[in-house]
Amino acid sequence: GAGVSQSPSNKVTEKGKDVELRCDPISGHTALYWYRQSLGQGLEFLIYFQGNSAPDKSGLPSDRFSAERTGGSVSTLTIQRTQQEDSAVYLCASSAPDSPYEQYFGPGTRLTVT
Amino acid sequence: AQTVTQSQPEMSVQEAETVTLSCTYDTSENNYYLFWYKQPPSRQMILVIRQEAYKQQNATENRFSVNFQKAAKSFSLKISDSQLGDTAMYFCAFRSQGAQKLVFGQGTRLTINP
């Protein structure tokens, strides 16, 4: 079956612009996660969704970052007024209700802020 | 807060050799989950193996096995009969029983040479 998909694969944006990153989880997966992978900070958790709710958004680094999930499926991570330190690979993962401990990752979006 | 440490930034072995990647973690919890993920150049994180802390038996998946030492808070990954396709970044990850997010180590870049 189809895995987790993310778009775009790569995004180059100018400092100060807003960007939206999209994640399509595996069909039927109720949980969805966003992580950020950067050279300086490694892999960091950003936010977790169960259905359309986000019970844990403790990893969002600032109020410039927000995420939503609609219809219990697609999720969008929005970064406003991008800064150079936002440059990273943004990874999305999802997990199934009957196997909540295994997270399946997408290929990520590489964001470069110039 | 939990932390995960991978002390080997890079490792290199010859094809068909056995290699062991180290991971230690810090937690005050008794029940948790540990994972090894593989990230090839395609960026997609792939779950290699999982260990539940309440299980004394070490997990194995074909050529991959772990040495889980709960008292020492150590969770190493052994790859037997290494193959060129094993070349990748390997991340050790921790998850609390009551939480959803994964806490990752800094990763070990493993190269299998022909």
PDB file of C-alpha atoms in Angstrom:
ATOM      1  CA  GLY A   1       0.000   0.000   0.000  1.00  0.00           C
ATOM      2  CA  ALA A   2       0.928   3.659  -0.261  1.00  0.00           C
ATOM      3  CA  GLY A   3       3.210   5.038   2.391  1.00  0.00           C
ATOM      4  CA  VAL A   4       3.348   8.465   3.963  1.00  0.00           C
ATOM      5  CA  SER A   5       3.779  11.116   1.327  1.00  0.00           C
ATOM      6  CA  GLN A   6       5.019  14.669   1.719  1.00  0.00           C
ATOM      7  CA  SER A   7       5.057  17.638  -0.587  1.00  0.00           C
ATOM      8  CA  PRO A   8       6.945  19.449  -1.817  1.00  0.00           C
ATOM      9  CA  SER A   9      10.074  17.335  -1.758  1.00  0.00           C
ATOM     10  CA  ASN A  10      12.217  20.439  -1.717  1.00  0.00           C
ATOM     11  CA  LYS A  11      11.349  24.052  -1.050  1.00  0.00           C
ATOM     12  CA  VAL A  12      13.543  27.116  -1.370  1.00  0.00           C
ATOM     13  CA  THR A  13      12.135  30.326   0.033  1.00  0.00           C
ATOM     14  CA  GLU A  14      13.323  33.790   0.873  1.00  0.00           C
ATOM     15  CA  LYS A  15      13.693  34.915   4.435  1.00  0.00           C
ATOM     16  CA  GLY A  16      10.471  36.453   5.693  1.00  0.00           C
ATOM     17  CA  LYS A  17       8.139  34.483   3.419  1.00  0.00           C
ATOM     18  CA  ASP A  18       5.548  31.994   4.666  1.00  0.00           C
ATOM     19  CA  VAL A  19       5.672  28.332   3.664  1.00  0.00           C
ATOM     20  CA  GLU A  20       3.280  25.417   3.869  1.00  0.00           C
ATOM     21  CA  LEU A  21       4.413  21.809   4.039  1.00  0.00           C
ATOM     22  CA  ARG A  22       1.967  19.000   3.417  1.00  0.00           C
ATOM     23  CA  CYS A  23       1.750  15.475   4.766  1.00  0.00           C
ATOM     24  CA  ASP A  24      -0.531  12.665   3.595  1.00  0.00           C
ATOM     25  CA  PRO A  25      -0.471   9.835   6.151  1.00  0.00           C
ATOM     26  CA  ILE A  26      -1.105   6.190   5.470  1.00  0.00           C
ATOM     27  CA  SER A  27      -4.822   5.573   5.031  1.00  0.00           C
ATOM     28  CA  GLY A  28      -6.428   4.601   8.326  1.00  0.00           C
ATOM     29  CA  HIS A  29      -3.623   5.937  10.492  1.00  0.00           C
ATOM     30  CA  THR A  30      -5.158   8.091  13.193  1.00  0.00           C
ATOM     31  CA  ALA A  31      -1.956   9.470  14.670  1.00  0.00           C
ATOM     32  CA  LEU A  32       0.301  11.884  12.824  1.00  0.00           C
ATOM     33  CA  TYR A  33       3.613  13.408  13.863  1.00  0.00           C
ATOM     34  CA  TRP A  34       5.895  16.147  12.614  1.00  0.00           C
ATOM     35  CA  TYR A  35       9.637  16.121  13.262  1.00  0.00           C
ATOM     36  CA  ARG A  36      12.434  18.426  12.161  1.00  0.00           C
ATOM     37  CA  GLN A  37      15.898  17.239  11.215  1.00  0.00           C
ATOM     38  CA  SER A  38      18.651  19.812  11.144  1.00  0.00           C
ATOM     39  CA  LEU A  39      22.431  19.660  11.282  1.00  0.00           C
ATOM     40  CA  GLY A  40      22.707  21.500  14.538  1.00  0.00           C
ATOM     41  CA  GLN A  41      19.773  20.032  16.460  1.00  0.00           C
ATOM     42  CA  GLY A  42      19.408  16.526  15.087  1.00  0.00           C
ATOM     43  CA  LEU A  43      15.916  15.038  14.956  1.00  0.00           C
ATOM     44  CA  GLU A  44      13.375  16.955  17.038  1.00  0.00           C
ATOM     45  CA  PHE A  45       9.712  16.325  17.697  1.00  0.00           C
ATOM     46  CA  LEU A  46       7.424  19.191  16.738  1.00  0.00           C
ATOM     47  CA  ILE A  47       3.783  18.173  17.141  1.00  0.00           C
ATOM     48  CA  TYR A  48       1.501  15.155  17.445  1.00  0.00           C
ATOM     49  CA  PHE A  49      -2.073  14.786  16.181  1.00  0.00           C
ATOM     50  CA  GLN A  50      -4.649  12.238  17.229  1.00  0.00           C
ATOM     51  CA  GLY A  51      -7.404  12.638  14.697  1.00  0.00           C
ATOM     52  CA  ASN A  52      -7.778  16.364  14.153  1.00  0.00           C
ATOM     53  CA  SER A  53      -6.671  17.309  17.656  1.00  0.00           C
ATOM     54  CA  ALA A  54      -3.125  18.135  18.705  1.00  0.00           C
ATOM     55  CA  PRO A  55      -2.696  16.983  22.311  1.00  0.00           C
ATOM     56  CA  ASP A  56       1.053  17.563  22.185  1.00  0.00           C
ATOM     57  CA  LYS A  57       2.480  20.583  20.435  1.00  0.00           C
ATOM     58  CA  SER A  58       5.323  21.021  22.885  1.00  0.00           C
ATOM     59  CA  GLY A  59       8.027  20.833  20.218  1.00  0.00           C
ATOM     60  CA  LEU A  60       6.917  23.789  18.105  1.00  0.00           C
ATOM     61  CA  PRO A  61       9.899  26.149  18.418  1.00  0.00           C
ATOM     62  CA  SER A  62       8.029  29.444  18.197  1.00  0.00           C
ATOM     63  CA  ASP A  63       4.661  30.973  17.446  1.00  0.00           C
ATOM     64  CA  ARG A  64       5.739  31.281  13.813  1.00  0.00           C
ATOM     65  CA  PHE A  65       5.110  27.537  13.556  1.00  0.00           C
ATOM     66  CA  SER A  66       1.611  26.102  13.374  1.00  0.00           C
ATOM     67  CA  ALA A  67       0.013  22.925  12.106  1.00  0.00           C
ATOM     68  CA  GLU A  68      -3.421  21.644  11.396  1.00  0.00           C
ATOM     69  CA  ARG A  69      -5.015  18.419  10.357  1.00  0.00           C
ATOM     70  CA  THR A  70      -8.319  18.108   8.591  1.00  0.00           C
ATOM     71  CA  GLY A  71     -10.622  15.135   8.132  1.00  0.00           C
ATOM     72  CA  GLY A  72      -8.322  13.033  10.257  1.00  0.00           C
ATOM     73  CA  SER A  73      -6.021  12.761   7.272  1.00  0.00           C
ATOM     74  CA  VAL A  74      -3.914  15.436   5.579  1.00  0.00           C
ATOM     75  CA  SER A  75      -1.822  17.728   7.735  1.00  0.00           C
ATOM     76  CA  THR A  76      -0.215  21.053   6.906  1.00  0.00           C
ATOM     77  CA  LEU A  77       2.726  22.564   8.759  1.00  0.00           C
ATOM     78  CA  THR A  78       2.944  26.323   8.277  1.00  0.00           C
ATOM     79  CA  ILE A  79       5.984  28.437   9.015  1.00  0.00           C
ATOM     80  CA  GLN A  80       5.416  32.175   8.963  1.00  0.00           C
ATOM     81  CA  ARG A  81       8.102  34.784   8.375  1.00  0.00           C
ATOM     82  CA  THR A  82      10.732  32.127   7.734  1.00  0.00           C
ATOM     83  CA  GLN A  83      14.209  32.562   9.156  1.00  0.00           C
ATOM     84  CA  GLN A  84      17.457  30.973   8.057  1.00  0.00           C
ATOM     85  CA  GLU A  85      17.499  28.787  11.155  1.00  0.00           C
ATOM     86  CA  ASP A  86      14.264  27.186   9.898  1.00  0.00           C
ATOM     87  CA  SER A  87      16.272  25.470   7.144  1.00  0.00           C
ATOM     88  CA  ALA A  88      15.952  21.746   7.791  1.00  0.00           C
ATOM     89  CA  VAL A  89      14.280  18.569   6.630  1.00  0.00           C
ATOM     90  CA  TYR A  90      10.738  18.330   7.940  1.00  0.00           C
ATOM     91  CA  LEU A  91       9.616  14.741   8.434  1.00  0.00           C
ATOM     92  CA  CYS A  92       6.078  13.510   8.879  1.00  0.00           C
ATOM     93  CA  ALA A  93       5.123  10.145  10.359  1.00  0.00           C
ATOM     94  CA  SER A  94       1.893   8.308  11.059  1.00  0.00           C
ATOM     95  CA  SER A  95       0.832   5.315  13.106  1.00  0.00           C
ATOM     96  CA  ALA A  96      -2.132   2.967  13.154  1.00  0.00           C
ATOM     97  CA  PRO A  97      -4.602   2.623  16.042  1.00  0.00           C
ATOM     98  CA  ASP A  98      -3.736  -1.042  16.540  1.00  0.00           C
ATOM     99  CA  SER A  99       0.010  -0.448  16.330  1.00  0.00           C
ATOM    100  CA  PRO A 100       0.571   2.892  17.996  1.00  0.00           C
ATOM    101  CA  TYR A 101       4.200   2.258  18.819  1.00  0.00           C
ATOM    102  CA  GLU A 102       5.414   2.015  15.255  1.00  0.00           C
ATOM    103  CA  GLN A 103       5.716   5.253  13.371  1.00  0.00           C
ATOM    104  CA  TYR A 104       5.993   5.171   9.592  1.00  0.00           C
ATOM    105  CA  PHE A 105       7.880   8.076   8.114  1.00  0.00           C
ATOM    106  CA  GLY A 106       7.557   9.976   4.878  1.00  0.00           C
ATOM    107  CA  PRO A 107      10.524  11.088   2.757  1.00  0.00           C
ATOM    108  CA  GLY A 108      10.509  14.573   4.195  1.00  0.00           C
ATOM    109  CA  THR A 109      10.534  18.097   2.796  1.00  0.00           C
ATOM    110  CA  ARG A 110      13.884  19.835   2.594  1.00  0.00           C
ATOM    111  CA  LEU A 111      13.335  23.513   3.361  1.00  0.00           C
ATOM    112  CA  THR A 112      16.036  26.007   2.504  1.00  0.00           C
ATOM    113  CA  VAL A 113      15.617  29.617   3.589  1.00  0.00           C
ATOM    114  CA  THR A 114      17.874  32.037   1.712  1.00  0.00           C
TER     115      THR A 114
ATOM    116  CA  ALA B   1      13.534  14.744  30.208  1.00  0.00           C
ATOM    117  CA  GLN B   2      14.757  11.677  28.425  1.00  0.00           C
ATOM    118  CA  THR B   3      17.979  11.823  26.452  1.00  0.00           C
ATOM    119  CA  VAL B   4      19.485   9.407  23.954  1.00  0.00           C
ATOM    120  CA  THR B   5      23.196   9.279  23.213  1.00  0.00           C
ATOM    121  CA  GLN B   6      24.941   7.646  20.290  1.00  0.00           C
ATOM    122  CA  SER B   7      28.653   7.937  20.876  1.00  0.00           C
ATOM    123  CA  GLN B   8      29.804   6.810  17.431  1.00  0.00           C
ATOM    124  CA  PRO B   9      29.263   9.533  14.806  1.00  0.00           C
ATOM    125  CA  GLU B  10      30.665   7.312  12.036  1.00  0.00           C
ATOM    126  CA  MET B  11      31.533   3.673  11.507  1.00  0.00           C
ATOM    127  CA  SER B  12      32.866   1.753   8.554  1.00  0.00           C
ATOM    128  CA  VAL B  13      33.166  -2.012   8.015  1.00  0.00           C
ATOM    129  CA  GLN B  14      33.729  -4.450   5.183  1.00  0.00           C
ATOM    130  CA  GLU B  15      30.861  -6.261   3.561  1.00  0.00           C
ATOM    131  CA  ALA B  16      29.893  -9.503   5.365  1.00  0.00           C
ATOM    132  CA  GLU B  17      31.398  -8.348   8.661  1.00  0.00           C
ATOM    133  CA  THR B  18      29.433  -7.883  11.857  1.00  0.00           C
ATOM    134  CA  VAL B  19      29.072  -4.394  13.270  1.00  0.00           C
ATOM    135  CA  THR B  20      27.623  -3.104  16.538  1.00  0.00           C
ATOM    136  CA  LEU B  21      26.204   0.380  16.994  1.00  0.00           C
ATOM    137  CA  SER B  22      25.982   1.778  20.510  1.00  0.00           C
ATOM    138  CA  CYS B  23      23.172   3.653  22.193  1.00  0.00           C
ATOM    139  CA  THR B  24      22.616   4.738  25.764  1.00  0.00           C
ATOM    140  CA  TYR B  25      19.659   6.577  27.190  1.00  0.00           C
ATOM    141  CA  ASP B  26      18.615   8.296  30.353  1.00  0.00           C
ATOM    142  CA  THR B  27      15.194   7.895  31.918  1.00  0.00           C
ATOM    143  CA  SER B  28      13.603   7.456  35.314  1.00  0.00           C
ATOM    144  CA  GLU B  29      10.732   5.444  33.871  1.00  0.00           C
ATOM    145  CA  ASN B  30      10.317   1.702  34.097  1.00  0.00           C
ATOM    146  CA  ASN B  31       8.165   1.091  31.045  1.00  0.00           C
ATOM    147  CA  TYR B  32       9.181   2.451  27.671  1.00  0.00           C
ATOM    148  CA  TYR B  33      10.051   1.481  24.110  1.00  0.00           C
ATOM    149  CA  LEU B  34      13.324   1.614  22.224  1.00  0.00           C
ATOM    150  CA  PHE B  35      13.815   1.658  18.480  1.00  0.00           C
ATOM    151  CA  TRP B  36      16.478   1.623  15.832  1.00  0.00           C
ATOM    152  CA  TYR B  37      15.679   3.485  12.649  1.00  0.00           C
ATOM    153  CA  LYS B  38      17.651   3.452   9.409  1.00  0.00           C
ATOM    154  CA  GLN B  39      17.820   6.522   7.171  1.00  0.00           C
ATOM    155  CA  PRO B  40      19.327   5.890   3.723  1.00  0.00           C
ATOM    156  CA  PRO B  41      20.206   8.772   1.375  1.00  0.00           C
ATOM    157  CA  SER B  42      16.577   8.820   0.228  1.00  0.00           C
ATOM    158  CA  ARG B  43      15.836  10.415   3.659  1.00  0.00           C
ATOM    159  CA  GLN B  44      13.000   8.013   4.470  1.00  0.00           C
ATOM    160  CA  MET B  45      13.283   6.699   8.017  1.00  0.00           C
ATOM    161  CA  ILE B  46      12.751   2.945   8.161  1.00  0.00           C
ATOM    162  CA  LEU B  47      12.058   1.069  11.381  1.00  0.00           C
ATOM    163  CA  VAL B  48      14.679  -1.643  11.828  1.00  0.00           C
ATOM    164  CA  ILE B  49      13.826  -3.119  15.196  1.00  0.00           C
ATOM    165  CA  ARG B  50      11.840  -2.418  18.346  1.00  0.00           C
ATOM    166  CA  GLN B  51      12.279  -3.438  21.980  1.00  0.00           C
ATOM    167  CA  GLU B  52       9.765  -3.161  24.811  1.00  0.00           C
ATOM    168  CA  ALA B  53      11.462  -2.439  28.129  1.00  0.00           C
ATOM    169  CA  TYR B  54       9.324  -4.974  30.008  1.00  0.00           C
ATOM    170  CA  LYS B  55      10.623  -7.794  27.806  1.00  0.00           C
ATOM    171  CA  GLN B  56      13.856  -9.374  28.933  1.00  0.00           C
ATOM    172  CA  GLN B  57      14.404 -11.186  25.658  1.00  0.00           C
ATOM    173  CA  ASN B  58      16.390  -9.246  23.111  1.00  0.00           C
ATOM    174  CA  ALA B  59      14.570  -8.479  19.868  1.00  0.00           C
ATOM    175  CA  THR B  60      15.820  -9.906  16.582  1.00  0.00           C
ATOM    176  CA  GLU B  61      14.840  -9.241  12.989  1.00  0.00           C
ATOM    177  CA  ASN B  62      16.743 -11.389  10.524  1.00  0.00           C
ATOM    178  CA  ARG B  63      20.319 -10.030  10.452  1.00  0.00           C
ATOM    179  CA  PHE B  64      19.528  -7.341  13.034  1.00  0.00           C
ATOM    180  CA  SER B  65      19.532  -7.945  16.754  1.00  0.00           C
ATOM    181  CA  VAL B  66      19.781  -5.827  19.862  1.00  0.00           C
ATOM    182  CA  ASN B  67      21.553  -6.139  23.168  1.00  0.00           C
ATOM    183  CA  PHE B  68      19.211  -4.504  25.664  1.00  0.00           C
ATOM    184  CA  GLN B  69      20.708  -3.911  29.090  1.00  0.00           C
ATOM    185  CA  LYS B  70      17.992  -2.215  31.118  1.00  0.00           C
ATOM    186  CA  ALA B  71      20.005  -1.620  34.260  1.00  0.00           C
ATOM    187  CA  ALA B  72      22.820  -0.077  32.273  1.00  0.00           C
ATOM    188  CA  LYS B  73      20.345   1.823  30.058  1.00  0.00           C
ATOM    189  CA  SER B  74      22.083   0.507  26.990  1.00  0.00           C
ATOM    190  CA  PHE B  75      20.542  -0.549  23.695  1.00  0.00           C
ATOM    191  CA  SER B  76      23.037  -1.582  21.031  1.00  0.00           C
ATOM    192  CA  LEU B  77      22.270  -2.787  17.516  1.00  0.00           C
ATOM    193  CA  LYS B  78      24.168  -5.661  15.952  1.00  0.00           C
ATOM    194  CA  ILE B  79      24.128  -6.127  12.202  1.00  0.00           C
ATOM    195  CA  SER B  80      25.376  -9.531  11.079  1.00  0.00           C
ATOM    196  CA  ASP B  81      26.640 -10.373   7.599  1.00  0.00           C
ATOM    197  CA  SER B  82      26.537  -6.685   6.660  1.00  0.00           C
ATOM    198  CA  GLN B  83      25.468  -5.770   3.135  1.00  0.00           C
ATOM    199  CA  LEU B  84      26.113  -2.761   0.929  1.00  0.00           C
ATOM    200  CA  GLY B  85      22.446  -1.824   1.312  1.00  0.00           C
ATOM    201  CA  ASP B  86      22.959  -1.396   5.037  1.00  0.00           C
ATOM    202  CA  THR B  87      24.885   1.805   4.345  1.00  0.00           C
ATOM    203  CA  ALA B  88      22.830   4.556   5.999  1.00  0.00           C
ATOM    204  CA  MET B  89      22.415   6.747   9.054  1.00  0.00           C
ATOM    205  CA  TYR B  90      21.153   4.795  12.032  1.00  0.00           C
ATOM    206  CA  PHE B  91      19.176   6.463  14.779  1.00  0.00           C
ATOM    207  CA  CYS B  92      18.382   5.119  18.200  1.00  0.00           C
ATOM    208  CA  ALA B  93      15.063   6.368  19.592  1.00  0.00           C
ATOM    209  CA  PHE B  94      13.211   6.295  22.910  1.00  0.00           C
ATOM    210  CA  ARG B  95       9.526   6.519  23.591  1.00  0.00           C
ATOM    211  CA  SER B  96       7.829   6.717  26.973  1.00  0.00           C
ATOM    212  CA  GLN B  97       4.898   4.410  27.508  1.00  0.00           C
ATOM    213  CA  GLY B  98       2.565   7.297  28.110  1.00  0.00           C
ATOM    214  CA  ALA B  99       3.878   9.634  25.458  1.00  0.00           C
ATOM    215  CA  GLN B 100       3.680   9.693  21.709  1.00  0.00           C
ATOM    216  CA  LYS B 101       6.823  11.416  20.593  1.00  0.00           C
ATOM    217  CA  LEU B 102      10.116   9.764  19.797  1.00  0.00           C
ATOM    218  CA  VAL B 103      13.329  11.123  21.290  1.00  0.00           C
ATOM    219  CA  PHE B 104      16.232  10.469  18.953  1.00  0.00           C
ATOM    220  CA  GLY B 105      19.954  10.166  19.351  1.00  0.00           C
ATOM    221  CA  GLN B 106      22.313  12.096  17.105  1.00  0.00           C
ATOM    222  CA  GLY B 107      22.783   9.178  14.742  1.00  0.00           C
ATOM    223  CA  THR B 108      25.632   6.981  13.515  1.00  0.00           C
ATOM    224  CA  ARG B 109      26.663   7.098   9.884  1.00  0.00           C
ATOM    225  CA  LEU B 110      27.430   3.509   8.860  1.00  0.00           C
ATOM    226  CA  THR B 111      29.300   2.713   5.680  1.00  0.00           C
ATOM    227  CA  ILE B 112      29.614  -0.827   4.355  1.00  0.00           C
ATOM    228  CA  ASN B 113      32.580  -1.159   2.023  1.00  0.00           C
ATOM    229  CA  PRO B 114      32.769  -3.745  -0.779  1.00  0.00           C
TER     230      PRO B 114
END
